[in-house]
mmCIF file of C-alpha atoms and ligand atoms in Angstrom:
data_model
loop_
_atom_site.group_PDB
_atom_site.id
_atom_site.type_symbol
_atom_site.label_atom_id
_atom_site.label_comp_id
_atom_site.label_asym_id
_atom_site.label_seq_id
_atom_site.Cartn_x
_atom_site.Cartn_y
_atom_site.Cartn_z
ATOM 1 C CA UNK P 36 -30.719 66.970 -43.133
ATOM 2 C CA UNK P 37 -31.567 63.957 -40.981
ATOM 3 C CA UNK P 38 -35.237 63.310 -40.281
ATOM 4 C CA UNK P 39 -36.869 60.631 -38.172
ATOM 5 C CA UNK P 40 -39.844 58.554 -39.305
ATOM 6 C CA UNK P 41 -42.241 56.393 -37.342
ATOM 7 C CA UNK P 42 -44.863 54.305 -39.098
ATOM 8 C CA UNK P 43 -47.116 53.201 -36.261
ATOM 9 C CA UNK P 44 -49.278 50.229 -37.183
ATOM 10 C CA UNK P 45 -51.582 48.059 -35.157
ATOM 11 C CA UNK P 46 -49.311 45.021 -35.521
ATOM 12 C CA UNK P 47 -45.865 46.564 -36.009
ATOM 13 C CA UNK P 48 -43.944 49.817 -35.789
ATOM 14 C CA UNK P 49 -41.385 50.775 -38.437
ATOM 15 C CA UNK P 50 -38.800 53.388 -37.481
ATOM 16 C CA UNK P 51 -36.360 55.001 -39.887
ATOM 17 C CA UNK P 52 -33.845 57.753 -40.442
ATOM 18 C CA UNK P 53 -34.089 59.524 -43.762
ATOM 19 C CA UNK P 54 -33.585 62.874 -45.414
ATOM 20 C CA UNK P 55 -35.614 65.726 -46.896
ATOM 21 C CA UNK P 56 -35.664 63.998 -50.293
ATOM 22 C CA UNK P 57 -37.489 60.991 -48.910
ATOM 23 C CA UNK P 58 -34.437 58.739 -49.033
ATOM 24 C CA UNK P 59 -34.398 56.129 -46.256
ATOM 25 C CA UNK P 60 -30.920 55.691 -44.765
ATOM 26 C CA UNK P 61 -31.600 53.289 -41.923
ATOM 27 C CA UNK P 62 -34.636 51.405 -40.685
ATOM 28 C CA UNK P 63 -35.834 48.946 -38.082
ATOM 29 C CA UNK P 64 -39.132 47.441 -37.001
ATOM 30 C CA UNK P 65 -40.651 45.736 -34.003
ATOM 31 C CA UNK P 66 -44.043 44.353 -33.033
ATOM 32 C CA UNK P 67 -46.646 46.627 -31.445
ATOM 33 C CA UNK P 68 -46.848 45.515 -27.811
ATOM 34 C CA UNK P 69 -47.618 47.719 -24.793
ATOM 35 C CA UNK P 70 -47.238 51.473 -25.256
ATOM 36 C CA UNK P 71 -44.403 51.543 -22.694
ATOM 37 C CA UNK P 72 -42.351 48.798 -24.326
ATOM 38 C CA UNK P 73 -43.027 50.117 -27.827
ATOM 39 C CA UNK P 74 -42.032 53.672 -26.906
ATOM 40 C CA UNK P 75 -38.831 52.379 -25.297
ATOM 41 C CA UNK P 76 -37.946 50.630 -28.570
ATOM 42 C CA UNK P 77 -38.531 53.919 -30.394
ATOM 43 C CA UNK P 78 -36.275 55.832 -27.972
ATOM 44 C CA UNK P 79 -33.551 53.178 -28.264
ATOM 45 C CA UNK P 80 -33.582 53.645 -32.039
ATOM 46 C CA UNK P 81 -33.561 57.464 -32.119
ATOM 47 C CA UNK P 82 -31.437 58.343 -29.079
ATOM 48 C CA UNK P 83 -28.116 59.857 -30.184
ATOM 49 C CA UNK P 84 -29.131 59.955 -33.886
ATOM 50 C CA UNK P 85 -29.508 63.762 -33.931
ATOM 51 C CA UNK P 86 -32.543 63.947 -36.162
ATOM 52 C CA UNK P 87 -33.968 67.450 -36.696
ATOM 53 C CA UNK P 88 -37.623 66.424 -36.584
ATOM 54 C CA UNK P 89 -39.728 63.294 -36.229
ATOM 55 C CA UNK P 90 -42.796 62.420 -38.272
ATOM 56 C CA UNK P 91 -45.359 59.947 -36.971
ATOM 57 C CA UNK P 92 -47.915 58.365 -39.272
ATOM 58 C CA UNK P 93 -50.252 56.546 -36.951
ATOM 59 C CA UNK P 94 -53.014 53.943 -36.984
ATOM 60 C CA UNK P 95 -56.259 55.539 -35.932
ATOM 61 C CA UNK P 96 -58.514 56.981 -35.070
ATOM 62 C CA UNK P 97 -56.353 59.804 -33.769
ATOM 63 C CA UNK P 98 -56.712 63.459 -32.843
ATOM 64 C CA UNK P 99 -54.494 65.491 -35.245
ATOM 65 C CA UNK P 100 -55.999 68.903 -34.371
ATOM 66 C CA UNK P 101 -53.218 71.096 -32.956
ATOM 67 C CA UNK P 102 -55.789 73.226 -31.136
ATOM 68 C CA UNK P 103 -57.507 70.313 -29.415
ATOM 69 C CA UNK P 104 -56.890 69.325 -25.778
ATOM 70 C CA UNK P 105 -56.385 65.733 -26.904
ATOM 71 C CA UNK P 106 -54.050 66.584 -29.815
ATOM 72 C CA UNK P 107 -51.565 63.776 -30.293
ATOM 73 C CA UNK P 108 -53.791 61.072 -28.825
ATOM 74 C CA UNK P 109 -54.735 57.763 -30.328
ATOM 75 C CA UNK P 110 -58.445 57.841 -29.471
ATOM 76 C CA UNK P 111 -60.830 54.886 -29.514
ATOM 77 C CA UNK P 112 -58.762 51.923 -30.698
ATOM 78 C CA UNK P 113 -59.693 48.511 -29.253
ATOM 79 C CA UNK P 114 -55.958 47.696 -29.133
ATOM 80 C CA UNK P 115 -55.178 47.003 -25.420
ATOM 81 C CA UNK P 116 -53.339 49.875 -23.696
ATOM 82 C CA UNK P 117 -53.467 52.177 -26.731
ATOM 83 C CA UNK P 118 -56.961 53.644 -26.339
ATOM 84 C CA UNK P 119 -56.770 57.341 -25.331
ATOM 85 C CA UNK P 120 -52.980 57.142 -25.327
ATOM 86 C CA UNK P 121 -51.028 60.388 -25.771
ATOM 87 C CA UNK P 122 -48.369 59.122 -28.164
ATOM 88 C CA UNK P 123 -47.118 62.567 -29.219
ATOM 89 C CA UNK P 124 -46.912 63.597 -25.553
ATOM 90 C CA UNK P 125 -44.737 60.563 -24.785
ATOM 91 C CA UNK P 126 -42.414 61.430 -27.685
ATOM 92 C CA UNK P 127 -42.289 65.102 -26.770
ATOM 93 C CA UNK P 128 -41.502 64.314 -23.124
ATOM 94 C CA UNK P 129 -38.461 62.289 -24.203
ATOM 95 C CA UNK P 130 -37.372 64.782 -26.899
ATOM 96 C CA UNK P 131 -38.524 68.147 -25.470
ATOM 97 C CA UNK P 132 -37.392 70.487 -28.291
ATOM 98 C CA UNK P 133 -38.112 68.175 -31.207
ATOM 99 C CA UNK P 134 -40.578 69.298 -33.903
ATOM 100 C CA UNK P 135 -43.028 66.412 -34.251
ATOM 101 C CA UNK P 136 -45.351 65.871 -37.195
ATOM 102 C CA UNK P 137 -48.379 63.754 -36.441
ATOM 103 C CA UNK P 138 -51.157 62.491 -38.674
ATOM 104 C CA UNK P 139 -52.970 59.362 -39.767
ATOM 105 C CA UNK P 140 -50.894 56.778 -41.617
ATOM 106 C CA UNK P 141 -52.942 57.352 -44.749
ATOM 107 C CA UNK P 142 -52.599 61.160 -44.586
ATOM 108 C CA UNK P 143 -48.860 60.595 -44.132
ATOM 109 C CA UNK P 144 -48.756 58.373 -47.197
ATOM 110 C CA UNK P 145 -50.675 61.000 -49.190
ATOM 111 C CA UNK P 146 -48.182 63.679 -48.170
ATOM 112 C CA UNK P 147 -45.270 61.336 -48.955
ATOM 113 C CA UNK P 148 -46.570 60.800 -52.497
ATOM 114 C CA UNK P 149 -47.044 64.571 -52.886
ATOM 115 C CA UNK P 150 -43.521 65.380 -51.637
ATOM 116 C CA UNK P 151 -41.542 62.490 -53.079
ATOM 117 C CA UNK P 152 -43.690 60.247 -55.277
ATOM 118 C CA UNK P 153 -46.422 60.025 -57.897
ATOM 119 C CA UNK P 154 -47.885 63.475 -57.103
ATOM 120 C CA UNK P 155 -44.545 65.263 -56.747
ATOM 121 C CA UNK P 156 -44.884 68.939 -57.646
ATOM 122 C CA UNK P 157 -48.696 68.874 -57.562
ATOM 123 C CA UNK P 158 -50.718 70.898 -55.056
ATOM 124 C CA UNK P 159 -53.677 68.553 -55.352
ATOM 125 C CA UNK P 160 -53.894 64.767 -55.078
ATOM 126 C CA UNK P 161 -55.861 61.933 -53.592
ATOM 127 C CA UNK P 162 -54.253 58.865 -52.054
ATOM 128 C CA UNK P 163 -56.395 55.850 -51.333
ATOM 129 C CA UNK P 164 -55.363 52.582 -49.740
ATOM 130 C CA UNK P 165 -57.552 49.573 -50.464
ATOM 131 C CA UNK P 166 -56.589 46.554 -48.398
ATOM 132 C CA UNK P 167 -57.798 45.190 -45.059
ATOM 133 C CA UNK P 168 -59.651 48.493 -44.766
ATOM 134 C CA UNK P 169 -60.086 51.482 -47.037
ATOM 135 C CA UNK P 170 -58.753 54.908 -46.149
ATOM 136 C CA UNK P 171 -57.949 58.059 -48.036
ATOM 137 C CA UNK P 172 -55.906 61.210 -47.665
ATOM 138 C CA UNK P 173 -56.351 64.315 -49.780
ATOM 139 C CA UNK P 174 -54.070 67.231 -50.578
ATOM 140 C CA UNK P 175 -56.045 70.318 -51.557
ATOM 141 C CA UNK P 176 -54.293 73.576 -52.476
ATOM 142 C CA UNK P 177 -51.073 72.196 -51.051
ATOM 143 C CA UNK P 178 -52.427 71.126 -47.670
ATOM 144 C CA UNK P 179 -53.662 67.869 -46.197
ATOM 145 C CA UNK P 180 -57.399 67.999 -45.597
ATOM 146 C CA UNK P 181 -58.477 67.852 -41.969
ATOM 147 C CA UNK P 182 -61.526 69.313 -40.308
ATOM 148 C CA UNK P 183 -63.740 68.086 -37.525
ATOM 149 C CA UNK P 184 -61.486 65.005 -37.293
ATOM 150 C CA UNK P 185 -59.936 63.640 -40.473
ATOM 151 C CA UNK P 186 -61.603 62.313 -43.608
ATOM 152 C CA UNK P 187 -62.879 58.727 -43.455
ATOM 153 C CA UNK P 188 -63.176 58.204 -47.176
ATOM 154 C CA UNK P 189 -63.689 54.471 -46.952
ATOM 155 C CA UNK P 190 -67.009 54.752 -45.178
ATOM 156 C CA UNK P 191 -69.239 56.575 -47.608
ATOM 157 C CA UNK P 192 -72.264 54.637 -48.818
ATOM 158 C CA UNK P 193 -72.147 53.280 -52.331
ATOM 159 C CA UNK P 194 -74.861 52.054 -54.625
ATOM 160 C CA UNK P 195 -74.803 48.262 -54.797
ATOM 161 C CA UNK P 196 -74.522 46.785 -58.285
ATOM 162 C CA UNK P 197 -77.663 44.964 -59.443
ATOM 163 C CA UNK P 198 -75.979 41.577 -59.679
ATOM 164 C CA UNK P 199 -74.408 41.822 -56.207
ATOM 165 C CA UNK P 200 -76.465 40.586 -53.272
ATOM 166 C CA UNK P 201 -73.697 40.708 -50.686
ATOM 167 C CA UNK P 202 -74.873 42.285 -47.414
ATOM 168 C CA UNK P 203 -71.652 44.204 -46.752
ATOM 169 C CA UNK P 204 -68.956 43.813 -44.128
ATOM 170 C CA UNK P 205 -68.788 47.146 -42.272
ATOM 171 C CA UNK P 206 -70.130 46.800 -38.702
ATOM 172 C CA UNK P 207 -71.315 50.421 -38.817
ATOM 173 C CA UNK P 208 -72.713 50.777 -42.329
ATOM 174 C CA UNK P 209 -72.936 47.380 -44.005
ATOM 175 C CA UNK P 210 -72.575 48.395 -47.645
ATOM 176 C CA UNK P 211 -70.256 51.383 -47.408
ATOM 177 C CA UNK P 212 -67.199 51.436 -49.728
ATOM 178 C CA UNK P 213 -65.073 49.507 -47.212
ATOM 179 C CA UNK P 214 -67.971 47.135 -46.461
ATOM 180 C CA UNK P 215 -68.300 46.288 -50.164
ATOM 181 C CA UNK P 216 -64.757 46.433 -51.477
ATOM 182 C CA UNK P 217 -62.062 45.971 -48.804
ATOM 183 C CA UNK P 218 -60.173 42.674 -48.556
ATOM 184 C CA UNK P 219 -62.455 41.069 -45.929
ATOM 185 C CA UNK P 220 -65.542 41.839 -48.065
ATOM 186 C CA UNK P 221 -63.931 40.263 -51.137
ATOM 187 C CA UNK P 222 -63.071 37.183 -49.087
ATOM 188 C CA UNK P 223 -66.531 36.811 -47.520
ATOM 189 C CA UNK P 224 -68.400 37.415 -50.783
ATOM 190 C CA UNK P 225 -66.406 34.892 -52.825
ATOM 191 C CA UNK P 226 -65.284 32.499 -50.071
ATOM 192 C CA UNK P 227 -61.616 32.870 -51.052
ATOM 193 C CA UNK P 228 -58.986 35.458 -50.202
ATOM 194 C CA UNK P 229 -58.540 38.017 -52.982
ATOM 195 C CA UNK P 230 -54.940 36.993 -53.597
ATOM 196 C CA UNK P 231 -56.145 33.426 -54.371
ATOM 197 C CA UNK P 232 -58.734 34.508 -56.949
ATOM 198 C CA UNK P 233 -57.687 34.203 -60.638
ATOM 199 C CA UNK P 234 -56.969 37.501 -62.395
ATOM 200 C CA UNK P 235 -59.935 36.967 -64.755
ATOM 201 C CA UNK P 236 -62.406 36.153 -61.945
ATOM 202 C CA UNK P 237 -65.633 38.235 -62.033
ATOM 203 C CA UNK P 238 -64.720 39.476 -58.540
ATOM 204 C CA UNK P 239 -62.300 41.962 -60.088
ATOM 205 C CA UNK P 240 -64.817 43.478 -62.498
ATOM 206 C CA UNK P 241 -67.179 44.085 -59.565
ATOM 207 C CA UNK P 242 -64.311 45.430 -57.452
ATOM 208 C CA UNK P 243 -63.303 47.889 -60.199
ATOM 209 C CA UNK P 244 -66.947 48.979 -60.543
ATOM 210 C CA UNK P 245 -67.140 49.870 -56.829
ATOM 211 C CA UNK P 246 -63.753 51.595 -56.787
ATOM 212 C CA UNK P 247 -64.692 53.664 -59.859
ATOM 213 C CA UNK P 248 -67.987 54.639 -58.214
ATOM 214 C CA UNK P 249 -66.084 55.931 -55.177
ATOM 215 C CA UNK P 250 -63.507 57.726 -57.355
ATOM 216 C CA UNK P 251 -66.290 59.499 -59.249
ATOM 217 C CA UNK P 252 -67.471 60.982 -55.950
ATOM 218 C CA UNK P 253 -63.950 62.155 -55.032
ATOM 219 C CA UNK P 254 -63.444 63.653 -58.524
ATOM 220 C CA UNK P 255 -66.740 65.518 -58.193
ATOM 221 C CA UNK P 256 -66.070 66.772 -54.661
ATOM 222 C CA UNK P 257 -62.341 67.463 -54.290
ATOM 223 C CA UNK P 258 -61.272 67.460 -57.947
ATOM 224 C CA UNK P 259 -57.821 65.911 -57.389
ATOM 225 C CA UNK P 260 -55.113 66.433 -60.032
ATOM 226 C CA UNK P 261 -53.854 62.885 -59.468
ATOM 227 C CA UNK P 262 -55.377 59.769 -57.915
ATOM 228 C CA UNK P 263 -53.017 57.246 -56.340
ATOM 229 C CA UNK P 264 -54.340 53.810 -55.447
ATOM 230 C CA UNK P 265 -52.334 51.627 -53.068
ATOM 231 C CA UNK P 266 -52.938 48.780 -50.636
ATOM 232 C CA UNK P 267 -53.056 44.988 -50.968
ATOM 233 C CA UNK P 268 -56.075 44.839 -53.313
ATOM 234 C CA UNK P 269 -54.392 47.192 -55.784
ATOM 235 C CA UNK P 270 -51.575 44.681 -56.297
ATOM 236 C CA UNK P 271 -54.169 43.206 -58.715
ATOM 237 C CA UNK P 272 -52.915 45.362 -61.567
ATOM 238 C CA UNK P 273 -55.702 44.146 -63.889
ATOM 239 C CA UNK P 274 -57.996 46.431 -61.872
ATOM 240 C CA UNK P 275 -56.511 49.659 -63.249
ATOM 241 C CA UNK P 276 -57.830 49.521 -66.856
ATOM 242 C CA UNK P 277 -61.245 48.430 -65.589
ATOM 243 C CA UNK P 278 -61.321 51.306 -63.092
ATOM 244 C CA UNK P 279 -60.366 53.748 -65.864
ATOM 245 C CA UNK P 280 -63.203 52.506 -68.078
ATOM 246 C CA UNK P 281 -65.833 52.494 -65.323
ATOM 247 C CA UNK P 282 -64.871 55.969 -64.110
ATOM 248 C CA UNK P 283 -65.230 57.342 -67.644
ATOM 249 C CA UNK P 284 -68.615 55.632 -67.988
ATOM 250 C CA UNK P 285 -69.867 56.891 -64.657
ATOM 251 C CA UNK P 286 -68.806 60.522 -65.198
ATOM 252 C CA UNK P 287 -70.289 60.257 -68.718
ATOM 253 C CA UNK P 288 -68.414 63.197 -70.259
ATOM 254 C CA UNK P 289 -69.411 65.634 -67.540
ATOM 255 C CA UNK P 290 -65.850 66.450 -66.426
ATOM 256 C CA UNK P 291 -64.280 67.721 -69.661
ATOM 257 C CA UNK P 292 -60.612 67.216 -68.887
ATOM 258 C CA UNK P 293 -58.244 65.074 -70.944
ATOM 259 C CA UNK P 294 -57.103 63.356 -67.750
ATOM 260 C CA UNK P 295 -60.579 61.828 -67.503
ATOM 261 C CA UNK P 296 -61.943 61.623 -71.041
ATOM 262 C CA UNK P 297 -58.901 60.323 -72.961
ATOM 263 C CA UNK P 298 -56.270 57.590 -72.606
ATOM 264 C CA UNK P 299 -54.376 60.038 -70.377
ATOM 265 C CA UNK P 300 -56.514 58.565 -67.611
ATOM 266 C CA UNK P 301 -53.853 55.846 -67.239
ATOM 267 C CA UNK P 302 -51.481 58.555 -65.954
ATOM 268 C CA UNK P 303 -54.223 60.110 -63.837
ATOM 269 C CA UNK P 304 -55.096 57.050 -61.747
ATOM 270 C CA UNK P 305 -51.864 55.345 -60.806
ATOM 271 C CA UNK P 306 -50.071 52.984 -58.444
ATOM 272 C CA UNK P 307 -48.036 54.712 -55.628
ATOM 273 C CA UNK P 308 -44.512 55.528 -56.750
ATOM 274 C CA UNK P 309 -43.177 54.908 -53.263
ATOM 275 C CA UNK P 310 -44.722 51.441 -53.234
ATOM 276 C CA UNK P 311 -44.120 49.589 -50.008
ATOM 277 C CA UNK P 312 -42.023 52.501 -48.685
ATOM 278 C CA UNK P 313 -45.126 54.705 -48.675
ATOM 279 C CA UNK P 314 -45.601 54.506 -44.897
ATOM 280 C CA UNK P 315 -42.036 55.390 -43.957
ATOM 281 C CA UNK P 316 -41.724 58.085 -46.633
ATOM 282 C CA UNK P 317 -45.053 59.463 -45.443
ATOM 283 C CA UNK P 318 -43.662 59.790 -41.921
ATOM 284 C CA UNK P 319 -40.556 61.511 -43.342
ATOM 285 C CA UNK P 320 -42.862 63.940 -45.143
ATOM 286 C CA UNK P 321 -44.662 64.644 -41.855
ATOM 287 C CA UNK P 322 -41.290 65.337 -40.204
ATOM 288 C CA UNK P 323 -40.329 67.714 -43.023
ATOM 289 C CA UNK P 324 -43.667 69.513 -42.690
ATOM 290 C CA UNK P 325 -43.230 69.847 -38.891
ATOM 291 C CA UNK P 326 -39.786 71.366 -39.387
ATOM 292 C CA UNK P 327 -41.064 73.815 -42.023
ATOM 293 C CA UNK P 328 -43.904 74.834 -39.685
ATOM 294 C CA UNK P 329 -41.475 75.497 -36.837
ATOM 295 C CA UNK P 330 -39.222 77.620 -39.058
ATOM 296 C CA UNK P 331 -42.154 79.733 -40.199
HETATM 297 ZN ZN1 LIG A 532 -68.425 51.752 -43.003
#
């Protein structure tokens, strides 16, 4: 089965052909310019390829609600030309019968990990990306969580650690999770980009403390069976053992599951199995889901 994948980012688009097992057979990418030019590049890539469905994991915010009048729109992005743009409509107009799966890039990545990666076979998982921003996607009882819009897991308020006086980077909330722990916050707090900080720098202990605080809230609210942490910051692999320790401390024995209370926590909070293919495989997963929906 041939499936199409589009990973729509603010700076570049990645397009690919793959299959129902998440294997990528062919890919290309081009910079994000005007909607018209970008869509034409997409059509040039997919025309004549006979894919059975296309999945689109998209930068946001977007409207993924099938029942909404603005379903398929990118909504309030400051990116010129893309605000209130009906990207699914443009695709559907060019490929009238094509099943199209559409969701946020991070929801796509979560679904990709659940179909093909670290959460394969599980009906419950959380995927979090911690990089330039922080976003999360959750699978609960086999389905991606939506609702009024889509979760914005990076923007919940966190308690600031006593020794941290940083004012926070989020223009909306100051010291929300993203405002305290995303890449730009790390850089502003320490005056150096995260990738240039030594692995034993105190920045990483603080970073792990904030990530663990956020994970405790997700464990207590959505009770995921697996937590997958991706994004540029998580390339600092020294963070994982510190996050494990701080999460155990914070939950303080309240959640009596081996995945939390024992060394099994190292298999509970993990790096994405799909690695840097997460975006494209996520879009393939969205295509697969769209096809399954059409058949049912
Ligand atoms: Zn915020």
